[in-house]
Tab-separated table of C-alpha atoms in Angstrom:
chain	number	residue	atom	x	y	z
F	1	MET	CA	-39.513	7.630	2.061
F	2	SER	CA	-38.001	10.757	3.662
F	3	LYS	CA	-34.840	12.305	2.246
F	4	LYS	CA	-33.007	11.627	5.534
F	5	VAL	CA	-33.849	7.905	5.481
F	6	LEU	CA	-32.898	7.655	1.827
F	7	SER	CA	-29.516	9.318	2.447
F	8	VAL	CA	-28.808	6.936	5.310
F	9	LEU	CA	-29.587	3.901	3.168
F	10	LEU	CA	-27.459	5.161	0.282
F	11	ALA	CA	-24.457	5.899	2.492
F	12	THR	CA	-24.842	2.528	4.162
F	13	ALA	CA	-24.960	0.638	0.906
F	14	MET	CA	-21.967	2.537	-0.503
F	15	THR	CA	-19.712	1.808	2.445
F	16	ALA	CA	-20.683	-1.859	2.679
F	17	SER	CA	-20.110	-2.432	-1.016
F	18	LEU	CA	-16.496	-1.290	-0.692
F	19	LEU	CA	-15.554	-3.797	1.981
F	20	VAL	CA	-14.967	-6.653	-0.461
F	21	GLY	CA	-11.336	-7.725	-0.149
F	22	CYS	CA	-11.222	-7.235	3.626
F	23	ALA	CA	-12.180	-9.763	6.287
F	24	GLY	CA	-11.509	-9.981	9.977
F	25	ALA	CA	-12.404	-10.651	13.578
F	26	ALA	CA	-13.248	-8.213	16.348
F	27	ALA	CA	-10.902	-6.875	18.978
F	28	PRO	CA	-11.691	-4.688	21.985
F	29	ALA	CA	-11.797	-0.973	21.231
F	30	ALA	CA	-8.386	0.281	22.278
F	31	ASP	CA	-7.721	3.653	23.818
F	32	ALA	CA	-4.598	5.522	22.820
F	33	ALA	CA	-2.700	4.378	25.887
F	34	ALA	CA	-3.236	0.644	25.674
F	35	PRO	CA	-3.821	-0.931	22.262
F	36	ALA	CA	-4.777	-4.559	22.650
F	37	ALA	CA	-6.388	-7.383	20.727
F	38	THR	CA	-8.105	-10.575	21.727
F	39	GLU	CA	-8.255	-12.518	18.488
F	40	GLU	CA	-5.322	-14.501	17.082
F	41	ALA	CA	-4.751	-14.473	13.325
F	42	ALA	CA	-2.336	-16.004	10.844
F	43	PRO	CA	0.780	-14.022	9.855
F	44	ALA	CA	0.486	-11.880	6.766
F	45	GLU	CA	2.094	-14.474	4.522
F	46	GLU	CA	-0.557	-16.996	5.525
F	47	ALA	CA	-3.550	-14.722	5.120
F	48	ALA	CA	-6.778	-16.472	4.192
F	49	PRO	CA	-8.834	-15.535	1.127
F	50	ALA	CA	-11.189	-12.609	1.553
F	51	GLU	CA	-14.686	-13.253	2.847
F	52	GLU	CA	-17.970	-11.785	1.656
F	53	ALA	CA	-18.581	-8.092	2.162
F	54	ALA	CA	-20.091	-7.047	5.477
F	55	PRO	CA	-23.876	-6.737	5.469
F	56	ALA	CA	-25.247	-3.272	4.906
F	57	GLU	CA	-26.663	-2.904	8.401
F	58	GLU	CA	-23.112	-2.997	9.847
F	59	ALA	CA	-21.951	0.070	7.904
F	60	PRO	CA	-21.986	3.459	9.656
F	61	ALA	CA	-25.124	5.492	9.173
F	62	ALA	CA	-24.794	8.922	7.614
F	63	ASP	CA	-25.370	10.672	10.950
F	64	ALA	CA	-23.268	8.254	13.046
F	65	GLY	CA	-20.363	10.684	13.355
F	66	ALA	CA	-22.342	13.827	14.102
F	67	GLY	CA	-20.359	16.183	16.306
F	68	GLN	CA	-17.123	14.202	16.068
F	69	LYS	CA	-13.952	15.119	14.217
F	70	VAL	CA	-11.361	12.905	12.530
F	71	GLY	CA	-7.874	14.072	11.607
F	72	VAL	CA	-6.382	12.458	8.481
F	73	ALA	CA	-2.654	13.031	7.920
F	74	MET	CA	-1.349	11.977	4.491
F	75	PRO	CA	2.334	12.145	3.484
F	76	THR	CA	2.281	13.883	0.109
F	77	LYS	CA	0.336	14.802	-2.997
F	78	ASP	CA	3.323	13.945	-5.186
F	79	LEU	CA	2.225	10.328	-5.621
F	80	GLN	CA	-1.160	9.642	-7.185
F	81	ARG	CA	-2.100	6.951	-4.698
F	82	TRP	CA	-2.009	9.303	-1.665
F	83	ASN	CA	-4.348	11.734	-3.411
F	84	GLN	CA	-6.761	8.859	-3.937
F	85	ASP	CA	-6.364	7.602	-0.368
F	86	GLY	CA	-7.040	11.031	1.092
F	87	ALA	CA	-9.997	11.757	-1.167
F	88	ASN	CA	-11.621	8.383	-0.521
F	89	MET	CA	-11.105	8.722	3.231
F	90	GLU	CA	-12.548	12.229	3.333
F	91	GLU	CA	-15.540	11.305	1.194
F	92	GLN	CA	-16.482	8.270	3.252
F	93	LEU	CA	-15.900	9.904	6.643
F	94	LYS	CA	-18.067	12.856	5.638
F	95	ALA	CA	-20.732	10.460	4.349
F	96	ALA	CA	-20.747	8.894	7.816
F	97	GLY	CA	-21.309	12.311	9.381
F	98	TYR	CA	-17.806	13.145	10.656
F	99	GLU	CA	-16.058	16.468	10.386
F	100	VAL	CA	-12.733	15.813	8.619
F	101	ASP	CA	-9.396	17.607	8.861
F	102	LEU	CA	-7.398	16.257	5.892
F	103	GLN	CA	-3.788	17.396	5.537
F	104	TYR	CA	-0.912	16.582	3.174
F	105	ALA	CA	2.666	17.181	4.345
F	106	SER	CA	4.683	17.432	1.094
F	107	ASN	CA	6.907	14.568	2.302
F	108	ASP	CA	8.304	16.830	5.042
F	109	VAL	CA	8.396	15.219	8.476
F	110	GLN	CA	8.281	18.454	10.487
F	111	THR	CA	5.305	19.638	8.455
F	112	GLN	CA	3.480	16.428	9.275
F	113	VAL	CA	4.350	16.747	12.970
F	114	SER	CA	2.953	20.305	12.989
F	115	GLN	CA	-0.210	19.172	11.211
F	116	ILE	CA	-0.784	16.415	13.762
F	117	GLU	CA	-0.205	18.879	16.623
F	118	ASN	CA	-2.861	21.131	15.102
F	119	MET	CA	-5.263	18.198	14.801
F	120	ILE	CA	-4.764	17.346	18.475
F	121	ASN	CA	-5.253	20.978	19.541
F	122	GLY	CA	-8.147	21.357	17.114
F	123	GLY	CA	-10.337	18.814	18.854
F	124	CYS	CA	-9.950	15.704	16.711
F	125	ASN	CA	-11.412	12.605	18.376
F	126	VAL	CA	-9.402	10.085	16.299
F	127	LEU	CA	-6.260	10.425	14.197
F	128	VAL	CA	-5.638	8.457	11.000
F	129	ILE	CA	-1.991	8.814	9.974
F	130	ALA	CA	-0.026	7.661	6.926
F	131	SER	CA	3.440	8.551	8.156
F	132	ILE	CA	6.305	9.932	6.089
F	133	ASP	CA	8.958	8.429	8.353
F	134	GLY	CA	7.637	5.696	10.603
F	135	GLU	CA	10.069	6.509	13.414
F	136	SER	CA	9.645	10.287	13.577
F	137	LEU	CA	6.247	10.706	15.219
F	138	GLY	CA	6.877	9.339	18.712
F	139	THR	CA	6.889	12.692	20.518
F	140	VAL	CA	3.786	14.154	18.927
F	141	LEU	CA	1.886	10.893	19.388
F	142	GLU	CA	2.734	10.968	23.094
F	143	THR	CA	0.716	14.179	23.136
F	144	ALA	CA	-2.165	12.400	21.449
F	145	LYS	CA	-1.918	9.561	23.946
F	146	ALA	CA	-1.950	11.982	26.887
F	147	ALA	CA	-5.074	13.583	25.426
F	148	GLY	CA	-6.760	10.180	25.078
F	149	ILE	CA	-6.914	10.366	21.284
F	150	PRO	CA	-6.738	6.950	19.548
F	151	VAL	CA	-4.430	6.625	16.537
F	152	ILE	CA	-4.909	4.416	13.498
F	153	ALA	CA	-1.729	3.944	11.458
F	154	TYR	CA	-2.840	3.982	7.833
F	155	ASP	CA	-1.014	1.721	5.371
F	156	ARG	CA	2.395	2.559	6.912
F	157	LEU	CA	3.103	1.271	10.396
F	158	ILE	CA	4.251	3.947	12.860
F	159	MET	CA	7.260	2.648	14.745
F	160	GLN	CA	8.726	2.905	18.254
F	161	THR	CA	5.649	4.219	20.066
F	162	ASP	CA	2.926	2.671	22.190
F	163	ALA	CA	0.505	5.422	21.174
F	164	VAL	CA	-0.675	3.542	18.065
F	165	SER	CA	-4.007	1.854	18.714
F	166	TYR	CA	-4.564	0.037	15.400
F	167	TYR	CA	-3.030	-0.479	11.991
F	168	ALA	CA	-5.030	-0.713	8.751
F	169	THR	CA	-3.287	-1.744	5.556
F	170	PHE	CA	-3.106	-4.229	2.746
F	171	ASP	CA	-1.200	-7.455	3.305
F	172	ASN	CA	2.215	-6.054	2.490
F	173	TYR	CA	4.123	-9.328	2.501
F	174	MET	CA	1.527	-10.726	0.107
F	175	VAL	CA	2.147	-7.785	-2.238
F	176	GLY	CA	5.721	-9.023	-2.615
F	177	THR	CA	4.785	-12.673	-2.958
F	178	LYS	CA	2.351	-11.830	-5.748
F	179	GLN	CA	5.091	-9.941	-7.600
F	180	GLY	CA	7.548	-12.791	-7.124
F	181	GLN	CA	5.045	-15.460	-8.121
F	182	TYR	CA	4.116	-13.498	-11.237
F	183	ILE	CA	7.767	-13.603	-12.322
F	184	ILE	CA	8.041	-17.326	-11.536
F	185	ASP	CA	4.887	-18.148	-13.467
F	186	THR	CA	5.567	-15.890	-16.449
F	187	LEU	CA	9.073	-17.287	-17.038
F	188	ASP	CA	8.155	-20.804	-15.857
F	189	LEU	CA	11.213	-20.669	-13.610
F	190	ASN	CA	10.526	-24.072	-12.096
F	191	ASN	CA	11.008	-25.696	-15.505
F	192	ALA	CA	12.892	-23.230	-17.711
F	193	GLU	CA	16.620	-23.745	-18.213
F	194	GLY	CA	17.720	-20.125	-17.805
F	195	PRO	CA	19.741	-18.309	-16.759
F	196	PHE	CA	17.686	-15.126	-16.596
F	197	THR	CA	19.020	-11.698	-15.632
F	198	MET	CA	17.287	-9.567	-13.004
F	199	GLU	CA	17.685	-6.199	-11.287
F	200	VAL	CA	15.843	-5.197	-8.119
F	201	THR	CA	14.413	-1.772	-7.254
F	202	ALA	CA	12.904	-1.591	-3.767
F	203	GLY	CA	11.235	1.188	-1.794
F	204	ASP	CA	12.054	3.860	0.736
F	205	PRO	CA	14.093	2.588	3.703
F	206	GLY	CA	12.097	4.906	5.985
F	207	ASP	CA	8.850	3.132	5.085
F	208	ASN	CA	8.293	-0.019	7.141
F	209	ASN	CA	6.244	-1.520	4.318
F	210	ALA	CA	9.175	-1.452	1.901
F	211	LYS	CA	10.896	-4.394	3.562
F	212	PHE	CA	7.680	-6.419	3.607
F	213	PHE	CA	7.305	-5.909	-0.160
F	214	TYR	CA	10.961	-6.769	-0.727
F	215	ASN	CA	10.964	-9.830	1.529
F	216	GLY	CA	7.742	-11.196	0.072
F	217	ALA	CA	9.215	-11.229	-3.428
F	218	MET	CA	12.779	-12.185	-2.549
F	219	ASP	CA	11.740	-15.082	-0.326
F	220	LEU	CA	10.366	-16.678	-3.504
F	221	LEU	CA	13.134	-15.564	-5.879
F	222	LYS	CA	16.273	-16.085	-3.785
F	223	PRO	CA	16.331	-19.871	-4.352
F	224	PHE	CA	16.567	-19.193	-8.100
F	225	ILE	CA	19.357	-16.672	-7.499
F	226	GLU	CA	21.267	-19.112	-5.322
F	227	SER	CA	20.933	-21.887	-7.910
F	228	GLY	CA	22.171	-19.604	-10.696
F	229	LYS	CA	18.925	-19.652	-12.671
F	230	ILE	CA	18.578	-15.916	-11.976
F	231	GLU	CA	21.648	-13.701	-12.278
F	232	VAL	CA	21.794	-10.179	-10.844
F	233	LYS	CA	24.515	-8.632	-12.997
F	234	SER	CA	24.925	-5.538	-10.825
F	235	GLY	CA	25.465	-7.692	-7.745
F	236	GLN	CA	23.008	-5.461	-5.875
F	237	VAL	CA	20.615	-7.736	-4.025
F	238	ASP	CA	20.462	-6.685	-0.366
F	239	PHE	CA	17.659	-4.304	0.601
F	240	GLU	CA	20.085	-1.553	1.567
F	241	GLN	CA	21.634	-1.723	-1.911
F	242	VAL	CA	18.366	-1.629	-3.846
F	243	ALA	CA	16.284	0.780	-1.710
F	244	THR	CA	14.928	3.976	-3.316
F	245	ALA	CA	14.820	7.082	-1.129
F	246	SER	CA	11.336	8.630	-0.932
F	247	TRP	CA	10.080	6.121	-3.532
F	248	ALA	CA	11.177	8.818	-6.000
F	249	THR	CA	10.919	8.095	-9.715
F	250	GLU	CA	14.022	10.172	-10.460
F	251	ASN	CA	16.082	8.214	-7.897
F	252	ALA	CA	15.025	4.889	-9.386
F	253	GLN	CA	15.741	6.167	-12.891
F	254	SER	CA	19.221	7.441	-12.038
F	255	ARG	CA	20.214	4.176	-10.358
F	256	MET	CA	18.888	2.059	-13.238
F	257	GLU	CA	20.719	4.222	-15.788
F	258	ASN	CA	23.969	3.461	-13.950
F	259	ILE	CA	23.167	-0.256	-13.814
F	260	LEU	CA	22.386	-0.377	-17.529
F	261	SER	CA	25.538	1.449	-18.573
F	262	SER	CA	27.724	-0.747	-16.371
F	263	ASN	CA	26.181	-4.142	-17.051
F	264	TYR	CA	23.973	-4.162	-20.150
F	265	ALA	CA	25.565	-1.736	-22.621
F	266	ASP	CA	27.268	-4.654	-24.403
F	267	GLY	CA	23.916	-6.025	-25.589
F	268	THR	CA	23.246	-8.333	-22.631
F	269	ASN	CA	19.507	-8.811	-22.218
F	270	LEU	CA	17.774	-7.801	-19.006
F	271	ASP	CA	14.940	-10.241	-18.365
F	272	ILE	CA	13.398	-9.116	-15.073
F	273	CYS	CA	12.980	-5.786	-13.283
F	274	LEU	CA	11.522	-6.448	-9.853
F	275	CYS	CA	10.130	-3.045	-8.831
F	276	SER	CA	8.271	-2.675	-5.562
F	277	ASN	CA	5.834	0.010	-6.695
F	278	ASP	CA	4.752	2.081	-9.675
F	279	SER	CA	6.802	5.212	-8.997
F	280	THR	CA	10.005	3.156	-8.953
F	281	ALA	CA	8.822	1.121	-11.953
F	282	LEU	CA	8.235	4.352	-13.868
F	283	GLY	CA	11.828	5.407	-13.201
F	284	VAL	CA	13.087	2.046	-14.436
F	285	GLU	CA	10.910	2.294	-17.548
F	286	ASN	CA	12.256	5.789	-18.276
F	287	ALA	CA	15.829	4.507	-17.959
F	288	LEU	CA	15.123	1.568	-20.258
F	289	ALA	CA	13.572	3.833	-22.898
F	290	ALA	CA	16.693	5.982	-23.056
F	291	ASN	CA	19.493	3.490	-22.426
F	292	TYR	CA	18.510	-0.075	-23.365
F	293	LYS	CA	18.238	-1.815	-26.736
F	294	GLY	CA	17.696	-5.461	-25.742
F	295	ASN	CA	14.571	-7.558	-25.335
F	296	TYR	CA	12.081	-5.839	-23.070
F	297	PRO	CA	12.011	-7.251	-19.520
F	298	ILE	CA	9.209	-8.245	-17.189
F	299	ILE	CA	8.531	-5.240	-14.948
F	300	THR	CA	6.473	-5.440	-11.767
F	301	GLY	CA	4.815	-2.585	-9.902
F	302	GLN	CA	2.233	-1.637	-7.314
F	303	ASP	CA	-0.653	0.869	-7.016
F	304	CYS	CA	-1.960	0.878	-10.614
F	305	ASP	CA	-1.134	4.554	-11.114
F	306	VAL	CA	-2.526	5.997	-14.336
F	307	ALA	CA	0.871	6.419	-16.024
F	308	ASN	CA	1.791	2.826	-15.227
F	309	VAL	CA	-1.507	1.370	-16.386
F	310	LYS	CA	-1.002	3.240	-19.653
F	311	ASN	CA	2.461	1.680	-19.882
F	312	MET	CA	0.910	-1.709	-19.148
F	313	ILE	CA	-1.491	-1.231	-22.043
F	314	ASP	CA	1.454	-0.192	-24.249
F	315	GLY	CA	3.510	-3.247	-23.247
F	316	LYS	CA	6.026	-1.280	-21.155
F	317	GLN	CA	5.015	-2.737	-17.764
F	318	SER	CA	3.916	-6.289	-17.099
F	319	MET	CA	1.784	-5.997	-13.972
F	320	SER	CA	0.915	-3.821	-11.014
F	321	ILE	CA	-0.512	-4.773	-7.651
F	322	PHE	CA	-3.992	-3.270	-7.286
F	323	LYS	CA	-4.845	-2.043	-3.807
F	324	ASP	CA	-8.331	-0.548	-4.027
F	325	THR	CA	-8.059	2.470	-1.743
F	326	ARG	CA	-11.857	2.654	-1.535
F	327	THR	CA	-11.798	-0.695	0.254
F	328	LEU	CA	-9.171	0.381	2.773
F	329	ALA	CA	-10.904	3.723	3.370
F	330	ALA	CA	-14.201	1.955	4.035
F	331	GLN	CA	-12.546	-0.332	6.586
F	332	VAL	CA	-10.917	2.608	8.371
F	333	VAL	CA	-14.245	4.471	8.531
F	334	LYS	CA	-15.740	1.357	10.109
F	335	MET	CA	-12.896	1.141	12.636
F	336	VAL	CA	-13.261	4.840	13.514
F	337	GLY	CA	-16.936	4.298	14.257
F	338	GLN	CA	-16.218	1.238	16.396
F	339	ILE	CA	-13.563	3.113	18.396
F	340	LEU	CA	-15.769	6.119	19.081
F	341	LYS	CA	-18.723	3.949	20.073
F	342	GLY	CA	-16.582	1.834	22.404
F	343	GLU	CA	-17.360	-1.271	20.360
F	344	GLU	CA	-15.179	-4.227	19.455
F	345	VAL	CA	-12.787	-3.094	16.722
F	346	GLU	CA	-12.463	-5.463	13.790
F	347	VAL	CA	-8.944	-6.831	13.236
F	348	ASN	CA	-7.640	-9.942	11.500
F	349	ASP	CA	-3.961	-9.982	12.473
F	350	THR	CA	-2.556	-9.772	15.992
F	351	THR	CA	0.853	-11.364	15.427
F	352	THR	CA	2.685	-9.797	12.484
F	353	TYR	CA	3.182	-6.062	12.925
F	354	ASP	CA	5.510	-5.282	15.829
F	355	ASN	CA	6.434	-1.589	15.884
F	356	GLY	CA	9.229	-1.979	18.425
F	357	LYS	CA	6.976	-1.284	21.384
F	358	GLY	CA	4.569	-4.152	20.861
F	359	VAL	CA	2.403	-5.874	18.264
F	360	VAL	CA	-0.195	-3.490	16.874
F	361	PRO	CA	-3.630	-5.058	16.215
F	362	SER	CA	-4.083	-4.847	12.462
F	363	PHE	CA	-6.638	-5.195	9.707
F	364	LEU	CA	-5.171	-6.486	6.457
F	365	CYS	CA	-6.972	-6.215	3.138
F	366	GLU	CA	-5.956	-8.608	0.378
F	367	PRO	CA	-4.295	-7.159	-2.740
F	368	VAL	CA	-4.682	-8.503	-6.276
F	369	PHE	CA	-2.644	-7.867	-9.404
F	370	ALA	CA	-3.650	-6.261	-12.657
F	371	ASP	CA	-2.096	-7.013	-16.033
F	372	ILE	CA	-3.064	-6.653	-19.663
F	373	ASN	CA	-5.530	-9.533	-19.310
F	374	ASN	CA	-7.650	-8.246	-16.444
F	375	TYR	CA	-7.081	-4.508	-16.005
F	376	LYS	CA	-10.435	-3.606	-17.583
F	377	GLU	CA	-12.343	-5.775	-15.136
F	378	LEU	CA	-10.405	-4.602	-12.073
F	379	LEU	CA	-9.926	-0.936	-12.864
F	380	ILE	CA	-12.621	0.171	-15.309
F	381	ASP	CA	-15.590	-2.094	-14.647
F	382	SER	CA	-15.204	-1.427	-10.910
F	383	GLY	CA	-15.374	2.331	-11.490
F	384	TYR	CA	-11.857	2.978	-10.185
F	385	TYR	CA	-10.920	4.553	-13.511
F	386	THR	CA	-12.805	5.442	-16.677
F	387	GLU	CA	-11.709	4.512	-20.173
F	388	ALA	CA	-10.902	8.192	-20.717
F	389	ASP	CA	-8.512	8.210	-17.747
F	390	LEU	CA	-6.335	5.636	-19.496
F	391	GLN	CA	-6.302	7.155	-22.983
């Protein structure tokens, strides 16, 4: 067997193996000016269980992208997950034969705009963008649209522009429902007498996903709040009250320190900390370590960052939603290939994600949660982390 054939088979097998957790139907390849979809799908909160991985022959061959360039714009290196997203995307796009321009914007909107402008001027054939602020890219994406460059919004929906061709993400509403259901099941809220105390720490108001996470959890937990079985001592329940600018750990920590000193310094136990992701959960955990002496609460999270998994092992965090970025990267590589070949682009949701200019055809991967009982299977056995990473 020649080396070229062997490399093709290896790249094919690698990409196909990572598609577990994603399933969908095809939609017409959209150009930048007119994103469209032909298949109807259930809303995110009704997403069906994942199907089997796509067969190997459907994965892009190693030379499929020869001569074509993909721009990948990531928001920041400050959060572990974006480093993993960018690295996985770059690795898999290069394995498929594409030239890759990967940029991180240090959470600065103007920097990201400039990077995207350079990608457009630098001859990129497709743009994959995880936006910093979902409503700040309209002007630069009009330039991409005028140049006929398709845009895939990656994990964060880009708002108020018709220049977005597709959206690839995890089922963000389901992320919240899994966090809420974990709390319900762990405390047996349907049967327990209560009351239980809870504080909520949500995400960045500039990130469209943050409200999906929040709504998914609160849609399940609000009935318990309204009945009095859950009490929010701070009185801060609305998204605007519990949002965390930039998803910053220090912002979450400062707010939780204030909540603890005002509401729990008298020895009142805090039973639940609903945190939308791991960076906010880490801030809450830091505040608890320094300012709280009661029984340790249930703490939710998302992304399975190393520091949070270590806290999970140490009993300082209860669970974290696991979104395997290798899976999402593999799906985006597949979508890039379908766009550039003029093929039907695989989507599985054409009803949920309206960016203010229309519903963007989307591919949703299904998240799962990790806790002390299954983290080894999900994170170590799958090769996402090594044992040494979590020491």
